[in-house]
């Protein structure tokens, strides 16, 4: 119930940073209407719409991980990062203690709502003992690749005590792509 407005507002804020002339509320309205319209159409159209949106997200995450890995390993020419040393700089890993990690887990658990759909799908499967095990294992691998690798890239590239996104730059300000890339990295890191 809250996912469509949440996704619409986040997407609207990102689009507004790219096209500041259009207000956030208008982007949010258009996105909400598009998502609602796709839900009201046939199931086939909704499934196709969700498939292509999910594919865009997967490609964006994989590109983020690849660019981050290139920056960490020194293959990205504008990166000011030396390997994984930022994991231990500025007080080390988990400088605010394990309590901060536990409080962040609430947001993390919200992010993974929907993984239980694998068990619900058992009723639809003709051989649930084989299919559910395979589907559950694939969820574990997807979480490992997409979430843990992304978090590792962020933690290895950005010091935890950096004041704000305006300081997060992997491209020098002299290049024309700096502003656009900084926003992309900011929303990738947020």
PDB file of C-alpha atoms in Angstrom:
ATOM      1  CA  UNK A   1       0.000   0.000   0.000  1.00  0.00           C
ATOM      2  CA  UNK A   2       2.836   2.391   0.790  1.00  0.00           C
ATOM      3  CA  UNK A   3       5.329   1.109  -1.775  1.00  0.00           C
ATOM      4  CA  UNK A   4       3.946   2.918  -4.848  1.00  0.00           C
ATOM      5  CA  UNK A   5       3.924   6.400  -3.224  1.00  0.00           C
ATOM      6  CA  UNK A   6       7.335   5.751  -1.683  1.00  0.00           C
ATOM      7  CA  UNK A   7       8.851   4.700  -5.010  1.00  0.00           C
ATOM      8  CA  UNK A   8       7.134   7.580  -6.803  1.00  0.00           C
ATOM      9  CA  UNK A   9       8.467  10.168  -4.351  1.00  0.00           C
ATOM     10  CA  UNK A  10      12.022   8.838  -4.473  1.00  0.00           C
ATOM     11  CA  UNK A  11      11.965   8.681  -8.269  1.00  0.00           C
ATOM     12  CA  UNK A  12      10.490  12.200  -8.385  1.00  0.00           C
ATOM     13  CA  UNK A  13      13.284  13.595  -6.209  1.00  0.00           C
ATOM     14  CA  UNK A  14      15.914  11.969  -8.428  1.00  0.00           C
ATOM     15  CA  UNK A  15      14.243  13.211 -11.622  1.00  0.00           C
ATOM     16  CA  UNK A  16      13.895  16.705 -10.136  1.00  0.00           C
ATOM     17  CA  UNK A  17      17.635  16.827  -9.477  1.00  0.00           C
ATOM     18  CA  UNK A  18      18.215  16.059 -13.158  1.00  0.00           C
ATOM     19  CA  UNK A  19      15.448  18.353 -14.453  1.00  0.00           C
ATOM     20  CA  UNK A  20      15.007  21.059 -11.784  1.00  0.00           C
ATOM     21  CA  UNK A  21      12.453  23.041 -13.804  1.00  0.00           C
ATOM     22  CA  UNK A  22       9.710  20.486 -13.156  1.00  0.00           C
ATOM     23  CA  UNK A  23       8.429  20.377  -9.556  1.00  0.00           C
ATOM     24  CA  UNK A  24       8.772  17.213  -7.484  1.00  0.00           C
ATOM     25  CA  UNK A  25       5.014  16.914  -6.970  1.00  0.00           C
ATOM     26  CA  UNK A  26       4.398  16.797 -10.735  1.00  0.00           C
ATOM     27  CA  UNK A  27       6.974  14.056 -11.250  1.00  0.00           C
ATOM     28  CA  UNK A  28       5.465  12.184  -8.311  1.00  0.00           C
ATOM     29  CA  UNK A  29       1.950  12.516  -9.727  1.00  0.00           C
ATOM     30  CA  UNK A  30       2.969  11.289 -13.192  1.00  0.00           C
ATOM     31  CA  UNK A  31       4.902   8.336 -11.774  1.00  0.00           C
ATOM     32  CA  UNK A  32       2.056   7.405  -9.412  1.00  0.00           C
ATOM     33  CA  UNK A  33      -0.445   7.530 -12.280  1.00  0.00           C
ATOM     34  CA  UNK A  34       1.846   5.406 -14.478  1.00  0.00           C
ATOM     35  CA  UNK A  35       2.332   2.786 -11.757  1.00  0.00           C
ATOM     36  CA  UNK A  36      -1.370   2.775 -10.877  1.00  0.00           C
ATOM     37  CA  UNK A  37      -2.325   2.560 -14.550  1.00  0.00           C
ATOM     38  CA  UNK A  38      -0.033  -0.403 -15.081  1.00  0.00           C
ATOM     39  CA  UNK A  39      -1.644  -2.111 -12.073  1.00  0.00           C
ATOM     40  CA  UNK A  40      -5.139  -1.528 -13.474  1.00  0.00           C
ATOM     41  CA  UNK A  41      -4.322  -2.985 -16.888  1.00  0.00           C
ATOM     42  CA  UNK A  42      -4.102  -6.680 -17.597  1.00  0.00           C
ATOM     43  CA  UNK A  43      -1.797  -8.855 -15.550  1.00  0.00           C
ATOM     44  CA  UNK A  44       0.310  -9.539 -18.642  1.00  0.00           C
ATOM     45  CA  UNK A  45       0.972  -5.824 -19.205  1.00  0.00           C
ATOM     46  CA  UNK A  46       1.724  -5.267 -15.529  1.00  0.00           C
ATOM     47  CA  UNK A  47       4.152  -8.191 -15.491  1.00  0.00           C
ATOM     48  CA  UNK A  48       5.905  -6.908 -18.600  1.00  0.00           C
ATOM     49  CA  UNK A  49       6.130  -3.396 -17.142  1.00  0.00           C
ATOM     50  CA  UNK A  50       7.596  -4.702 -13.874  1.00  0.00           C
ATOM     51  CA  UNK A  51      10.031  -6.958 -15.744  1.00  0.00           C
ATOM     52  CA  UNK A  52      11.557  -4.062 -17.693  1.00  0.00           C
ATOM     53  CA  UNK A  53      11.725  -1.821 -14.633  1.00  0.00           C
ATOM     54  CA  UNK A  54      13.419  -4.600 -12.652  1.00  0.00           C
ATOM     55  CA  UNK A  55      15.879  -5.153 -15.500  1.00  0.00           C
ATOM     56  CA  UNK A  56      16.786  -1.448 -15.431  1.00  0.00           C
ATOM     57  CA  UNK A  57      17.440  -1.700 -11.685  1.00  0.00           C
ATOM     58  CA  UNK A  58      19.586  -4.818 -12.062  1.00  0.00           C
ATOM     59  CA  UNK A  59      21.669  -3.236 -14.827  1.00  0.00           C
ATOM     60  CA  UNK A  60      22.128  -0.056 -12.771  1.00  0.00           C
ATOM     61  CA  UNK A  61      23.238  -2.004  -9.686  1.00  0.00           C
ATOM     62  CA  UNK A  62      25.655  -4.170 -11.677  1.00  0.00           C
ATOM     63  CA  UNK A  63      27.110  -1.060 -13.355  1.00  0.00           C
ATOM     64  CA  UNK A  64      27.483   0.579  -9.926  1.00  0.00           C
ATOM     65  CA  UNK A  65      29.306  -2.482  -8.568  1.00  0.00           C
ATOM     66  CA  UNK A  66      31.553  -2.687 -11.655  1.00  0.00           C
ATOM     67  CA  UNK A  67      32.464   1.020 -11.554  1.00  0.00           C
ATOM     68  CA  UNK A  68      33.031   0.838  -7.815  1.00  0.00           C
ATOM     69  CA  UNK A  69      35.258  -2.219  -8.173  1.00  0.00           C
ATOM     70  CA  UNK A  70      37.225  -0.402 -10.880  1.00  0.00           C
ATOM     71  CA  UNK A  71      37.660   2.598  -8.573  1.00  0.00           C
ATOM     72  CA  UNK A  72      38.694   0.435  -5.619  1.00  0.00           C
ATOM     73  CA  UNK A  73      41.238  -1.494  -7.667  1.00  0.00           C
ATOM     74  CA  UNK A  74      42.679   1.664  -9.250  1.00  0.00           C
ATOM     75  CA  UNK A  75      41.372   1.184 -12.788  1.00  0.00           C
ATOM     76  CA  UNK A  76      39.061   4.210 -12.653  1.00  0.00           C
ATOM     77  CA  UNK A  77      41.295   7.150 -13.625  1.00  0.00           C
ATOM     78  CA  UNK A  78      39.632   9.871 -11.523  1.00  0.00           C
ATOM     79  CA  UNK A  79      39.240   7.910  -8.288  1.00  0.00           C
ATOM     80  CA  UNK A  80      41.136   9.153  -5.259  1.00  0.00           C
ATOM     81  CA  UNK A  81      40.853   5.809  -3.511  1.00  0.00           C
ATOM     82  CA  UNK A  82      43.643   3.483  -2.509  1.00  0.00           C
ATOM     83  CA  UNK A  83      42.211  -0.007  -2.322  1.00  0.00           C
ATOM     84  CA  UNK A  84      40.109  -0.811   0.705  1.00  0.00           C
ATOM     85  CA  UNK A  85      42.000   1.362   3.191  1.00  0.00           C
ATOM     86  CA  UNK A  86      38.858   3.402   3.913  1.00  0.00           C
ATOM     87  CA  UNK A  87      37.408   0.377   5.652  1.00  0.00           C
ATOM     88  CA  UNK A  88      39.860   1.028   8.504  1.00  0.00           C
ATOM     89  CA  UNK A  89      40.368   4.809   8.257  1.00  0.00           C
ATOM     90  CA  UNK A  90      38.594   7.251  10.593  1.00  0.00           C
ATOM     91  CA  UNK A  91      38.056   4.933  13.534  1.00  0.00           C
ATOM     92  CA  UNK A  92      37.803   1.637  11.714  1.00  0.00           C
ATOM     93  CA  UNK A  93      34.890  -0.534  10.753  1.00  0.00           C
ATOM     94  CA  UNK A  94      31.727   0.094  12.833  1.00  0.00           C
ATOM     95  CA  UNK A  95      33.102   3.173  14.642  1.00  0.00           C
ATOM     96  CA  UNK A  96      29.782   3.807  16.401  1.00  0.00           C
ATOM     97  CA  UNK A  97      29.517   0.235  17.679  1.00  0.00           C
ATOM     98  CA  UNK A  98      27.256  -2.676  16.968  1.00  0.00           C
ATOM     99  CA  UNK A  99      24.173  -0.758  18.163  1.00  0.00           C
ATOM    100  CA  UNK A 100      24.357   1.468  15.094  1.00  0.00           C
ATOM    101  CA  UNK A 101      24.423  -1.629  12.904  1.00  0.00           C
ATOM    102  CA  UNK A 102      21.367  -3.033  14.673  1.00  0.00           C
ATOM    103  CA  UNK A 103      19.434   0.199  14.165  1.00  0.00           C
ATOM    104  CA  UNK A 104      20.329   0.167  10.465  1.00  0.00           C
ATOM    105  CA  UNK A 105      19.007  -3.385  10.194  1.00  0.00           C
ATOM    106  CA  UNK A 106      15.437  -2.099  10.524  1.00  0.00           C
ATOM    107  CA  UNK A 107      15.786  -0.262   7.223  1.00  0.00           C
ATOM    108  CA  UNK A 108      17.554  -3.239   5.705  1.00  0.00           C
ATOM    109  CA  UNK A 109      14.768  -5.620   6.684  1.00  0.00           C
ATOM    110  CA  UNK A 110      12.207  -3.267   5.139  1.00  0.00           C
ATOM    111  CA  UNK A 111      14.250  -3.312   1.923  1.00  0.00           C
ATOM    112  CA  UNK A 112      13.943  -7.079   1.646  1.00  0.00           C
ATOM    113  CA  UNK A 113      10.203  -7.321   2.147  1.00  0.00           C
ATOM    114  CA  UNK A 114       8.896  -9.642  -0.508  1.00  0.00           C
ATOM    115  CA  UNK A 115      11.479 -12.425  -0.230  1.00  0.00           C
ATOM    116  CA  UNK A 116       8.774 -14.515   1.443  1.00  0.00           C
ATOM    117  CA  UNK A 117       6.987 -14.704  -1.921  1.00  0.00           C
ATOM    118  CA  UNK A 118       9.127 -17.780  -2.610  1.00  0.00           C
ATOM    119  CA  UNK A 119       7.222 -19.773   0.002  1.00  0.00           C
ATOM    120  CA  UNK A 120       3.874 -18.450  -1.197  1.00  0.00           C
ATOM    121  CA  UNK A 121       4.734 -19.651  -4.707  1.00  0.00           C
ATOM    122  CA  UNK A 122       4.949 -23.230  -3.397  1.00  0.00           C
ATOM    123  CA  UNK A 123       1.193 -23.570  -3.858  1.00  0.00           C
ATOM    124  CA  UNK A 124       1.598 -22.830  -7.567  1.00  0.00           C
ATOM    125  CA  UNK A 125       4.425 -25.312  -8.161  1.00  0.00           C
ATOM    126  CA  UNK A 126       3.882 -28.910  -9.216  1.00  0.00           C
ATOM    127  CA  UNK A 127       7.111 -30.026  -7.475  1.00  0.00           C
ATOM    128  CA  UNK A 128       7.630 -27.556  -4.634  1.00  0.00           C
ATOM    129  CA  UNK A 129      10.364 -29.599  -2.962  1.00  0.00           C
ATOM    130  CA  UNK A 130      12.706 -28.959  -5.913  1.00  0.00           C
ATOM    131  CA  UNK A 131      11.584 -25.527  -7.052  1.00  0.00           C
ATOM    132  CA  UNK A 132      11.364 -23.852  -3.652  1.00  0.00           C
ATOM    133  CA  UNK A 133      14.878 -24.923  -2.658  1.00  0.00           C
ATOM    134  CA  UNK A 134      16.263 -23.569  -5.919  1.00  0.00           C
ATOM    135  CA  UNK A 135      14.291 -20.320  -5.629  1.00  0.00           C
ATOM    136  CA  UNK A 136      15.344 -19.813  -2.003  1.00  0.00           C
ATOM    137  CA  UNK A 137      18.991 -20.359  -2.886  1.00  0.00           C
ATOM    138  CA  UNK A 138      18.705 -17.857  -5.728  1.00  0.00           C
ATOM    139  CA  UNK A 139      17.302 -15.245  -3.319  1.00  0.00           C
ATOM    140  CA  UNK A 140      20.298 -15.766  -1.032  1.00  0.00           C
ATOM    141  CA  UNK A 141      22.708 -15.327  -3.949  1.00  0.00           C
ATOM    142  CA  UNK A 142      20.888 -12.239  -5.207  1.00  0.00           C
ATOM    143  CA  UNK A 143      21.036 -10.607  -1.786  1.00  0.00           C
ATOM    144  CA  UNK A 144      24.730 -11.454  -1.554  1.00  0.00           C
ATOM    145  CA  UNK A 145      25.586 -10.077  -4.972  1.00  0.00           C
ATOM    146  CA  UNK A 146      23.371  -7.012  -5.130  1.00  0.00           C
ATOM    147  CA  UNK A 147      23.206  -5.868  -1.519  1.00  0.00           C
ATOM    148  CA  UNK A 148      26.463  -6.972   0.088  1.00  0.00           C
ATOM    149  CA  UNK A 149      28.632  -6.072  -2.918  1.00  0.00           C
ATOM    150  CA  UNK A 150      26.977  -2.653  -3.176  1.00  0.00           C
ATOM    151  CA  UNK A 151      27.488  -1.981   0.522  1.00  0.00           C
ATOM    152  CA  UNK A 152      31.127  -3.074   0.257  1.00  0.00           C
ATOM    153  CA  UNK A 153      31.696  -0.686  -2.667  1.00  0.00           C
ATOM    154  CA  UNK A 154      30.111   2.224  -0.789  1.00  0.00           C
ATOM    155  CA  UNK A 155      32.020   1.557   2.429  1.00  0.00           C
ATOM    156  CA  UNK A 156      35.318   1.091   0.573  1.00  0.00           C
ATOM    157  CA  UNK A 157      34.918   4.302  -1.463  1.00  0.00           C
ATOM    158  CA  UNK A 158      33.282   6.768   0.916  1.00  0.00           C
ATOM    159  CA  UNK A 159      34.545   7.512   4.431  1.00  0.00           C
ATOM    160  CA  UNK A 160      31.732   7.138   6.958  1.00  0.00           C
ATOM    161  CA  UNK A 161      32.345  10.594   8.393  1.00  0.00           C
ATOM    162  CA  UNK A 162      32.235  12.517   5.101  1.00  0.00           C
ATOM    163  CA  UNK A 163      29.910  15.469   5.682  1.00  0.00           C
ATOM    164  CA  UNK A 164      27.631  15.301   2.668  1.00  0.00           C
ATOM    165  CA  UNK A 165      27.042  14.278  -0.919  1.00  0.00           C
ATOM    166  CA  UNK A 166      28.465  17.547  -2.271  1.00  0.00           C
ATOM    167  CA  UNK A 167      31.917  16.310  -1.231  1.00  0.00           C
ATOM    168  CA  UNK A 168      31.527  12.891  -2.850  1.00  0.00           C
ATOM    169  CA  UNK A 169      33.201  13.187  -6.205  1.00  0.00           C
ATOM    170  CA  UNK A 170      34.979  10.571  -8.237  1.00  0.00           C
ATOM    171  CA  UNK A 171      35.251  12.856 -11.283  1.00  0.00           C
ATOM    172  CA  UNK A 172      37.151  16.166 -11.171  1.00  0.00           C
ATOM    173  CA  UNK A 173      35.033  19.311 -11.322  1.00  0.00           C
ATOM    174  CA  UNK A 174      36.747  20.404 -14.535  1.00  0.00           C
ATOM    175  CA  UNK A 175      34.983  17.735 -16.587  1.00  0.00           C
ATOM    176  CA  UNK A 176      31.550  18.333 -18.036  1.00  0.00           C
ATOM    177  CA  UNK A 177      30.133  15.122 -16.599  1.00  0.00           C
ATOM    178  CA  UNK A 178      31.030  15.993 -13.002  1.00  0.00           C
ATOM    179  CA  UNK A 179      27.660  17.403 -11.945  1.00  0.00           C
ATOM    180  CA  UNK A 180      25.637  14.613 -13.563  1.00  0.00           C
ATOM    181  CA  UNK A 181      27.959  11.883 -12.288  1.00  0.00           C
ATOM    182  CA  UNK A 182      28.025  13.280  -8.775  1.00  0.00           C
ATOM    183  CA  UNK A 183      24.231  13.128  -8.611  1.00  0.00           C
ATOM    184  CA  UNK A 184      24.237   9.585  -9.961  1.00  0.00           C
ATOM    185  CA  UNK A 185      26.817   8.514  -7.411  1.00  0.00           C
ATOM    186  CA  UNK A 186      24.957  10.357  -4.645  1.00  0.00           C
ATOM    187  CA  UNK A 187      21.728   8.519  -5.356  1.00  0.00           C
ATOM    188  CA  UNK A 188      23.622   5.287  -5.788  1.00  0.00           C
ATOM    189  CA  UNK A 189      25.172   5.800  -2.354  1.00  0.00           C
ATOM    190  CA  UNK A 190      22.020   7.015  -0.610  1.00  0.00           C
TER     191      UNK A 190
END
